Amino acid sequence: MEPTPPADERILRAALQRFAVEGLRAPLRAVAQDAGVSAGLIIHHYGSREKLLEACDRRALQITRENKREVLTGGSAAMLAQLAEIARFAPVVGYVLRRLQAGGPLAQQLVGDFVADALVYLAEGEAAGLISTSRDPEARARVLTEMALGALVLQMPSQRDRLDLVGLPTWLRSFTDSLVAPVLELYTTPLLTDASLLDAYLAAAPPGDATAPKDGTPS
C-alpha cells in the first residue's frame, strides 16, 4: 500500500484536480477539503493562489517532460505503455486546458515552458536515433507544441464553468485514439512527396531569415 503523501503533495494533487473541474478560480477551501487539510495549510506551504498555480504549472510540465522523454528515448514499448494508462493523465490535461482557456501572460508563459521542454526532449530523441535533425530545432519545437495544445483546445470537452472530471478520462482516451495513428503517419511518412516547396520557400527567404538552413543542418 502506498504511504500517505505529505501535506504539500496532497494539496498539489488536489489543486490540479479541483482547478481542472472548476477553473482556476476554484475556492481554496475546496482544494483544502479535497486534500484533507486546513485552508491555512495551503497558505503555509504555497503562500497564495498564484504560487499554488505556479506549482501546478511546474507539475504539469514535469509530467509532460518525463513522459515525452520516455517515449522519445524508449520507443514503441514506452508509447504503448503510456497509451494503456492514458486515463491517469486526466487531471493534468484538464488543468492545462483550464490554464489555456484562461489565457493571459501566465498561459503564454506555460506554452513557452512547454516549448523549452520540447526542445530538450526532441534533442534527446535525436541522440537516441528516433528523431530527425532539424534546420531550426527551436522553431520545430514551438510548432509541434502549439499544434498539440491547439488540438486539445479545439476538442476541449468543456467550455462550461465546470468540467466533468469523471468523464474526462473517457474523452481523453477517445481524443488520443483519434489522433495517434494519423499523427504518427504524418511524422513517419511525410505529407509532401518531395522538398520542392520547402526548397523554393528557403530560396526566396531574405538573407539571415530564421527559416534559412543553418550550417551543419540538412536542407
PDB file of C-alpha atoms in Angstrom:
ATOM      1  CA  MET A   1       0.000   0.000   0.000  1.00  0.00           C
ATOM      2  CA  GLU A   2       1.353   3.409  -0.979  1.00  0.00           C
ATOM      3  CA  PRO A   3       2.145   5.581   2.051  1.00  0.00           C
ATOM      4  CA  THR A   4       0.080   8.711   2.519  1.00  0.00           C
ATOM      5  CA  PRO A   5       1.803  11.590   0.676  1.00  0.00           C
ATOM      6  CA  PRO A   6       2.924  14.613   2.702  1.00  0.00           C
ATOM      7  CA  ALA A   7       0.511  17.532   3.006  1.00  0.00           C
ATOM      8  CA  ASP A   8       2.127  19.678   0.303  1.00  0.00           C
ATOM      9  CA  GLU A   9       1.880  16.843  -2.218  1.00  0.00           C
ATOM     10  CA  ARG A  10      -1.752  16.125  -1.300  1.00  0.00           C
ATOM     11  CA  ILE A  11      -2.543  19.811  -1.751  1.00  0.00           C
ATOM     12  CA  LEU A  12      -0.857  19.901  -5.149  1.00  0.00           C
ATOM     13  CA  ARG A  13      -2.696  16.819  -6.417  1.00  0.00           C
ATOM     14  CA  ALA A  14      -5.998  18.144  -5.106  1.00  0.00           C
ATOM     15  CA  ALA A  15      -5.373  21.543  -6.682  1.00  0.00           C
ATOM     16  CA  LEU A  16      -4.689  20.069 -10.125  1.00  0.00           C
ATOM     17  CA  GLN A  17      -7.947  18.182  -9.981  1.00  0.00           C
ATOM     18  CA  ARG A  18     -10.064  20.963  -8.462  1.00  0.00           C
ATOM     19  CA  PHE A  19      -8.742  23.618 -10.856  1.00  0.00           C
ATOM     20  CA  ALA A  20      -9.432  21.229 -13.739  1.00  0.00           C
ATOM     21  CA  VAL A  21     -13.018  20.724 -12.588  1.00  0.00           C
ATOM     22  CA  GLU A  22     -13.987  24.287 -11.675  1.00  0.00           C
ATOM     23  CA  GLY A  23     -11.397  26.526 -13.309  1.00  0.00           C
ATOM     24  CA  LEU A  24      -8.501  28.487 -11.894  1.00  0.00           C
ATOM     25  CA  ARG A  25     -10.719  30.495  -9.507  1.00  0.00           C
ATOM     26  CA  ALA A  26     -11.929  27.397  -7.664  1.00  0.00           C
ATOM     27  CA  PRO A  27     -12.159  28.073  -3.909  1.00  0.00           C
ATOM     28  CA  LEU A  28      -9.020  27.176  -1.985  1.00  0.00           C
ATOM     29  CA  ARG A  29     -11.230  25.813   0.786  1.00  0.00           C
ATOM     30  CA  ALA A  30     -12.450  23.189  -1.714  1.00  0.00           C
ATOM     31  CA  VAL A  31      -8.842  22.299  -2.533  1.00  0.00           C
ATOM     32  CA  ALA A  32      -8.145  22.026   1.204  1.00  0.00           C
ATOM     33  CA  GLN A  33     -11.170  19.795   1.734  1.00  0.00           C
ATOM     34  CA  ASP A  34     -10.110  17.533  -1.150  1.00  0.00           C
ATOM     35  CA  ALA A  35      -6.605  17.289   0.299  1.00  0.00           C
ATOM     36  CA  GLY A  36      -7.823  16.701   3.854  1.00  0.00           C
ATOM     37  CA  VAL A  37      -6.056  19.772   5.247  1.00  0.00           C
ATOM     38  CA  SER A  38      -6.983  23.225   6.500  1.00  0.00           C
ATOM     39  CA  ALA A  39      -7.100  26.200   4.140  1.00  0.00           C
ATOM     40  CA  GLY A  40      -4.400  27.793   6.274  1.00  0.00           C
ATOM     41  CA  LEU A  41      -2.053  24.918   5.477  1.00  0.00           C
ATOM     42  CA  ILE A  42      -2.291  25.772   1.767  1.00  0.00           C
ATOM     43  CA  ILE A  43      -1.054  29.273   2.549  1.00  0.00           C
ATOM     44  CA  HIS A  44       1.632  27.827   4.796  1.00  0.00           C
ATOM     45  CA  HIS A  45       3.006  25.601   2.024  1.00  0.00           C
ATOM     46  CA  TYR A  46       2.335  27.720  -1.073  1.00  0.00           C
ATOM     47  CA  GLY A  47       1.778  31.287   0.114  1.00  0.00           C
ATOM     48  CA  SER A  48      -1.012  32.271  -2.282  1.00  0.00           C
ATOM     49  CA  ARG A  49      -3.310  31.068  -5.045  1.00  0.00           C
ATOM     50  CA  GLU A  50      -0.865  32.304  -7.696  1.00  0.00           C
ATOM     51  CA  LYS A  51       2.017  30.401  -6.112  1.00  0.00           C
ATOM     52  CA  LEU A  52      -0.139  27.279  -5.985  1.00  0.00           C
ATOM     53  CA  LEU A  53      -1.000  27.748  -9.662  1.00  0.00           C
ATOM     54  CA  GLU A  54       2.699  28.115 -10.465  1.00  0.00           C
ATOM     55  CA  ALA A  55       3.330  24.829  -8.625  1.00  0.00           C
ATOM     56  CA  CYS A  56       0.571  23.221 -10.711  1.00  0.00           C
ATOM     57  CA  ASP A  57       2.249  24.566 -13.860  1.00  0.00           C
ATOM     58  CA  ARG A  58       5.553  23.024 -12.798  1.00  0.00           C
ATOM     59  CA  ARG A  59       3.900  19.666 -12.102  1.00  0.00           C
ATOM     60  CA  ALA A  60       2.160  19.672 -15.493  1.00  0.00           C
ATOM     61  CA  LEU A  61       5.459  20.464 -17.191  1.00  0.00           C
ATOM     62  CA  GLN A  62       7.271  17.801 -15.188  1.00  0.00           C
ATOM     63  CA  ILE A  63       4.774  15.073 -16.072  1.00  0.00           C
ATOM     64  CA  THR A  64       4.764  16.064 -19.750  1.00  0.00           C
ATOM     65  CA  ARG A  65       8.556  16.251 -19.882  1.00  0.00           C
ATOM     66  CA  GLU A  66       9.062  12.854 -18.224  1.00  0.00           C
ATOM     67  CA  ASN A  67       6.533  11.071 -20.413  1.00  0.00           C
ATOM     68  CA  LYS A  68       7.651  12.650 -23.689  1.00  0.00           C
ATOM     69  CA  ARG A  69      11.258  11.845 -22.840  1.00  0.00           C
ATOM     70  CA  GLU A  70      10.294   8.263 -22.036  1.00  0.00           C
ATOM     71  CA  VAL A  71       8.588   7.799 -25.413  1.00  0.00           C
ATOM     72  CA  LEU A  72      11.265   9.576 -27.455  1.00  0.00           C
ATOM     73  CA  THR A  73      14.072   7.558 -25.892  1.00  0.00           C
ATOM     74  CA  GLY A  74      12.214   4.318 -25.104  1.00  0.00           C
ATOM     75  CA  GLY A  75      10.413   3.827 -28.403  1.00  0.00           C
ATOM     76  CA  SER A  76       7.252   1.853 -29.123  1.00  0.00           C
ATOM     77  CA  ALA A  77       7.115  -0.121 -25.860  1.00  0.00           C
ATOM     78  CA  ALA A  78       7.101   3.081 -23.809  1.00  0.00           C
ATOM     79  CA  MET A  79       4.478   4.644 -26.082  1.00  0.00           C
ATOM     80  CA  LEU A  80       2.118   1.672 -25.818  1.00  0.00           C
ATOM     81  CA  ALA A  81       2.544   1.512 -22.046  1.00  0.00           C
ATOM     82  CA  GLN A  82       1.582   5.159 -21.717  1.00  0.00           C
ATOM     83  CA  LEU A  83      -1.418   4.784 -24.022  1.00  0.00           C
ATOM     84  CA  ALA A  84      -2.641   1.919 -21.871  1.00  0.00           C
ATOM     85  CA  GLU A  85      -2.628   4.204 -18.829  1.00  0.00           C
ATOM     86  CA  ILE A  86      -3.837   7.400 -20.521  1.00  0.00           C
ATOM     87  CA  ALA A  87      -6.672   7.902 -18.021  1.00  0.00           C
ATOM     88  CA  ARG A  88      -4.256   8.708 -15.190  1.00  0.00           C
ATOM     89  CA  PHE A  89      -3.218  11.903 -17.013  1.00  0.00           C
ATOM     90  CA  ALA A  90      -6.776  13.299 -16.957  1.00  0.00           C
ATOM     91  CA  PRO A  91      -6.305  15.786 -14.063  1.00  0.00           C
ATOM     92  CA  VAL A  92      -3.150  17.237 -15.620  1.00  0.00           C
ATOM     93  CA  VAL A  93      -4.740  17.512 -19.065  1.00  0.00           C
ATOM     94  CA  GLY A  94      -7.803  19.138 -17.517  1.00  0.00           C
ATOM     95  CA  TYR A  95      -5.620  21.619 -15.663  1.00  0.00           C
ATOM     96  CA  VAL A  96      -3.657  22.541 -18.794  1.00  0.00           C
ATOM     97  CA  LEU A  97      -6.924  23.046 -20.688  1.00  0.00           C
ATOM     98  CA  ARG A  98      -8.136  25.395 -17.967  1.00  0.00           C
ATOM     99  CA  ARG A  99      -4.859  27.336 -17.991  1.00  0.00           C
ATOM    100  CA  LEU A 100      -5.068  27.767 -21.762  1.00  0.00           C
ATOM    101  CA  GLN A 101      -8.755  28.625 -21.556  1.00  0.00           C
ATOM    102  CA  ALA A 102      -7.967  31.427 -19.073  1.00  0.00           C
ATOM    103  CA  GLY A 103      -5.410  32.973 -21.450  1.00  0.00           C
ATOM    104  CA  GLY A 104      -3.201  35.891 -20.484  1.00  0.00           C
ATOM    105  CA  PRO A 105       0.515  36.143 -19.639  1.00  0.00           C
ATOM    106  CA  LEU A 106       0.570  33.063 -17.400  1.00  0.00           C
ATOM    107  CA  ALA A 107      -0.899  30.880 -20.134  1.00  0.00           C
ATOM    108  CA  GLN A 108       1.655  32.293 -22.569  1.00  0.00           C
ATOM    109  CA  GLN A 109       4.413  31.525 -20.089  1.00  0.00           C
ATOM    110  CA  LEU A 110       3.192  27.949 -19.730  1.00  0.00           C
ATOM    111  CA  VAL A 111       3.223  27.496 -23.516  1.00  0.00           C
ATOM    112  CA  GLY A 112       6.751  28.932 -23.622  1.00  0.00           C
ATOM    113  CA  ASP A 113       7.826  26.478 -20.936  1.00  0.00           C
ATOM    114  CA  PHE A 114       6.318  23.587 -22.894  1.00  0.00           C
ATOM    115  CA  VAL A 115       8.304  24.726 -25.945  1.00  0.00           C
ATOM    116  CA  ALA A 116      11.539  24.900 -23.952  1.00  0.00           C
ATOM    117  CA  ASP A 117      10.979  21.394 -22.618  1.00  0.00           C
ATOM    118  CA  ALA A 118      10.107  20.094 -26.097  1.00  0.00           C
ATOM    119  CA  LEU A 119      13.398  21.461 -27.378  1.00  0.00           C
ATOM    120  CA  VAL A 120      15.234  19.371 -24.789  1.00  0.00           C
ATOM    121  CA  TYR A 121      13.404  16.077 -25.216  1.00  0.00           C
ATOM    122  CA  LEU A 122      13.438  16.330 -29.017  1.00  0.00           C
ATOM    123  CA  ALA A 123      17.220  16.707 -28.817  1.00  0.00           C
ATOM    124  CA  GLU A 124      17.317  13.620 -26.616  1.00  0.00           C
ATOM    125  CA  GLY A 125      15.213  11.810 -29.213  1.00  0.00           C
ATOM    126  CA  GLU A 126      17.750  12.833 -31.867  1.00  0.00           C
ATOM    127  CA  ALA A 127      20.568  11.460 -29.712  1.00  0.00           C
ATOM    128  CA  ALA A 128      18.633   8.198 -29.321  1.00  0.00           C
ATOM    129  CA  GLY A 129      18.243   7.936 -33.113  1.00  0.00           C
ATOM    130  CA  LEU A 130      14.427   8.217 -33.053  1.00  0.00           C
ATOM    131  CA  ILE A 131      14.077  11.840 -34.195  1.00  0.00           C
ATOM    132  CA  SER A 132      15.448  13.502 -37.326  1.00  0.00           C
ATOM    133  CA  THR A 133      17.620  16.594 -37.003  1.00  0.00           C
ATOM    134  CA  SER A 134      16.137  19.999 -37.797  1.00  0.00           C
ATOM    135  CA  ARG A 135      17.457  23.119 -39.515  1.00  0.00           C
ATOM    136  CA  ASP A 136      15.748  25.107 -36.736  1.00  0.00           C
ATOM    137  CA  PRO A 137      15.144  22.994 -33.607  1.00  0.00           C
ATOM    138  CA  GLU A 138      13.519  25.812 -31.635  1.00  0.00           C
ATOM    139  CA  ALA A 139      11.020  26.643 -34.382  1.00  0.00           C
ATOM    140  CA  ARG A 140      10.174  22.957 -34.773  1.00  0.00           C
ATOM    141  CA  ALA A 141       9.632  22.586 -31.028  1.00  0.00           C
ATOM    142  CA  ARG A 142       7.321  25.607 -30.997  1.00  0.00           C
ATOM    143  CA  VAL A 143       5.230  24.433 -33.952  1.00  0.00           C
ATOM    144  CA  LEU A 144       4.839  20.919 -32.546  1.00  0.00           C
ATOM    145  CA  THR A 145       3.885  22.276 -29.117  1.00  0.00           C
ATOM    146  CA  GLU A 146       1.367  24.759 -30.485  1.00  0.00           C
ATOM    147  CA  MET A 147      -0.148  22.094 -32.743  1.00  0.00           C
ATOM    148  CA  ALA A 148      -0.545  19.688 -29.825  1.00  0.00           C
ATOM    149  CA  LEU A 149      -2.007  22.271 -27.439  1.00  0.00           C
ATOM    150  CA  GLY A 150      -4.189  23.730 -30.173  1.00  0.00           C
ATOM    151  CA  ALA A 151      -5.658  20.316 -30.914  1.00  0.00           C
ATOM    152  CA  LEU A 152      -6.538  19.953 -27.227  1.00  0.00           C
ATOM    153  CA  VAL A 153      -8.226  23.349 -27.076  1.00  0.00           C
ATOM    154  CA  LEU A 154     -10.215  22.731 -30.262  1.00  0.00           C
ATOM    155  CA  GLN A 155     -11.546  19.487 -28.818  1.00  0.00           C
ATOM    156  CA  MET A 156     -11.958  20.876 -25.276  1.00  0.00           C
ATOM    157  CA  PRO A 157     -14.781  18.881 -23.682  1.00  0.00           C
ATOM    158  CA  SER A 158     -15.891  21.809 -21.545  1.00  0.00           C
ATOM    159  CA  GLN A 159     -16.436  25.408 -22.465  1.00  0.00           C
ATOM    160  CA  ARG A 160     -18.660  25.454 -19.389  1.00  0.00           C
ATOM    161  CA  ASP A 161     -17.860  26.673 -15.902  1.00  0.00           C
ATOM    162  CA  ARG A 162     -17.471  23.133 -14.608  1.00  0.00           C
ATOM    163  CA  LEU A 163     -15.524  20.293 -16.195  1.00  0.00           C
ATOM    164  CA  ASP A 164     -16.718  16.740 -15.775  1.00  0.00           C
ATOM    165  CA  LEU A 165     -13.518  15.158 -14.494  1.00  0.00           C
ATOM    166  CA  VAL A 166     -15.244  11.774 -14.212  1.00  0.00           C
ATOM    167  CA  GLY A 167     -15.885  11.850 -17.964  1.00  0.00           C
ATOM    168  CA  LEU A 168     -12.535  13.388 -18.869  1.00  0.00           C
ATOM    169  CA  PRO A 169     -10.601  10.084 -18.960  1.00  0.00           C
ATOM    170  CA  THR A 170     -13.127   8.698 -21.448  1.00  0.00           C
ATOM    171  CA  TRP A 171     -12.829  11.838 -23.574  1.00  0.00           C
ATOM    172  CA  LEU A 172      -9.048  11.736 -23.321  1.00  0.00           C
ATOM    173  CA  ARG A 173      -8.997   8.118 -24.483  1.00  0.00           C
ATOM    174  CA  SER A 174     -11.267   8.901 -27.440  1.00  0.00           C
ATOM    175  CA  PHE A 175      -9.257  12.008 -28.361  1.00  0.00           C
ATOM    176  CA  THR A 176      -5.971  10.097 -28.184  1.00  0.00           C
ATOM    177  CA  ASP A 177      -7.286   7.156 -30.194  1.00  0.00           C
ATOM    178  CA  SER A 178      -8.443   9.500 -32.958  1.00  0.00           C
ATOM    179  CA  LEU A 179      -5.130  11.353 -33.073  1.00  0.00           C
ATOM    180  CA  VAL A 180      -2.269   8.907 -32.600  1.00  0.00           C
ATOM    181  CA  ALA A 181      -2.435   6.985 -35.887  1.00  0.00           C
ATOM    182  CA  PRO A 182      -2.721   9.982 -38.253  1.00  0.00           C
ATOM    183  CA  VAL A 183      -0.074  11.935 -36.332  1.00  0.00           C
ATOM    184  CA  LEU A 184       2.366   9.026 -36.377  1.00  0.00           C
ATOM    185  CA  GLU A 185       1.666   8.556 -40.098  1.00  0.00           C
ATOM    186  CA  LEU A 186       2.300  12.241 -40.728  1.00  0.00           C
ATOM    187  CA  TYR A 187       5.575  12.165 -38.792  1.00  0.00           C
ATOM    188  CA  THR A 188       6.701   8.848 -40.272  1.00  0.00           C
ATOM    189  CA  THR A 189       5.581   9.284 -43.899  1.00  0.00           C
ATOM    190  CA  PRO A 190       5.928  12.957 -44.904  1.00  0.00           C
ATOM    191  CA  LEU A 191       2.812  14.566 -46.344  1.00  0.00           C
ATOM    192  CA  LEU A 192       4.763  16.038 -49.272  1.00  0.00           C
ATOM    193  CA  THR A 193       6.474  13.652 -51.668  1.00  0.00           C
ATOM    194  CA  ASP A 194       9.486  15.900 -52.238  1.00  0.00           C
ATOM    195  CA  ALA A 195      11.162  19.024 -50.860  1.00  0.00           C
ATOM    196  CA  SER A 196      10.407  21.327 -53.790  1.00  0.00           C
ATOM    197  CA  LEU A 197       8.049  23.629 -51.860  1.00  0.00           C
ATOM    198  CA  LEU A 198      10.445  23.906 -48.928  1.00  0.00           C
ATOM    199  CA  ASP A 199      13.414  24.497 -51.216  1.00  0.00           C
ATOM    200  CA  ALA A 200      11.547  27.231 -53.085  1.00  0.00           C
ATOM    201  CA  TYR A 201      10.496  28.932 -49.865  1.00  0.00           C
ATOM    202  CA  LEU A 202      14.002  28.841 -48.398  1.00  0.00           C
ATOM    203  CA  ALA A 203      15.487  30.137 -51.640  1.00  0.00           C
ATOM    204  CA  ALA A 204      13.122  33.107 -51.535  1.00  0.00           C
ATOM    205  CA  ALA A 205      13.641  33.826 -47.816  1.00  0.00           C
ATOM    206  CA  PRO A 206      15.521  37.057 -47.005  1.00  0.00           C
ATOM    207  CA  PRO A 207      19.209  36.636 -46.063  1.00  0.00           C
ATOM    208  CA  GLY A 208      19.556  35.813 -42.393  1.00  0.00           C
ATOM    209  CA  ASP A 209      15.942  34.685 -42.078  1.00  0.00           C
ATOM    210  CA  ALA A 210      15.476  32.243 -39.190  1.00  0.00           C
ATOM    211  CA  THR A 211      13.979  29.676 -41.566  1.00  0.00           C
ATOM    212  CA  ALA A 212      17.081  29.514 -43.746  1.00  0.00           C
ATOM    213  CA  PRO A 213      19.266  26.398 -43.415  1.00  0.00           C
ATOM    214  CA  LYS A 214      21.887  26.681 -40.703  1.00  0.00           C
ATOM    215  CA  ASP A 215      25.450  25.417 -41.123  1.00  0.00           C
ATOM    216  CA  GLY A 216      25.723  21.730 -40.475  1.00  0.00           C
ATOM    217  CA  THR A 217      21.999  21.034 -40.677  1.00  0.00           C
ATOM    218  CA  PRO A 218      20.189  19.276 -43.515  1.00  0.00           C
ATOM    219  CA  SER A 219      18.491  21.327 -46.226  1.00  0.00           C
TER     220      SER A 219
END
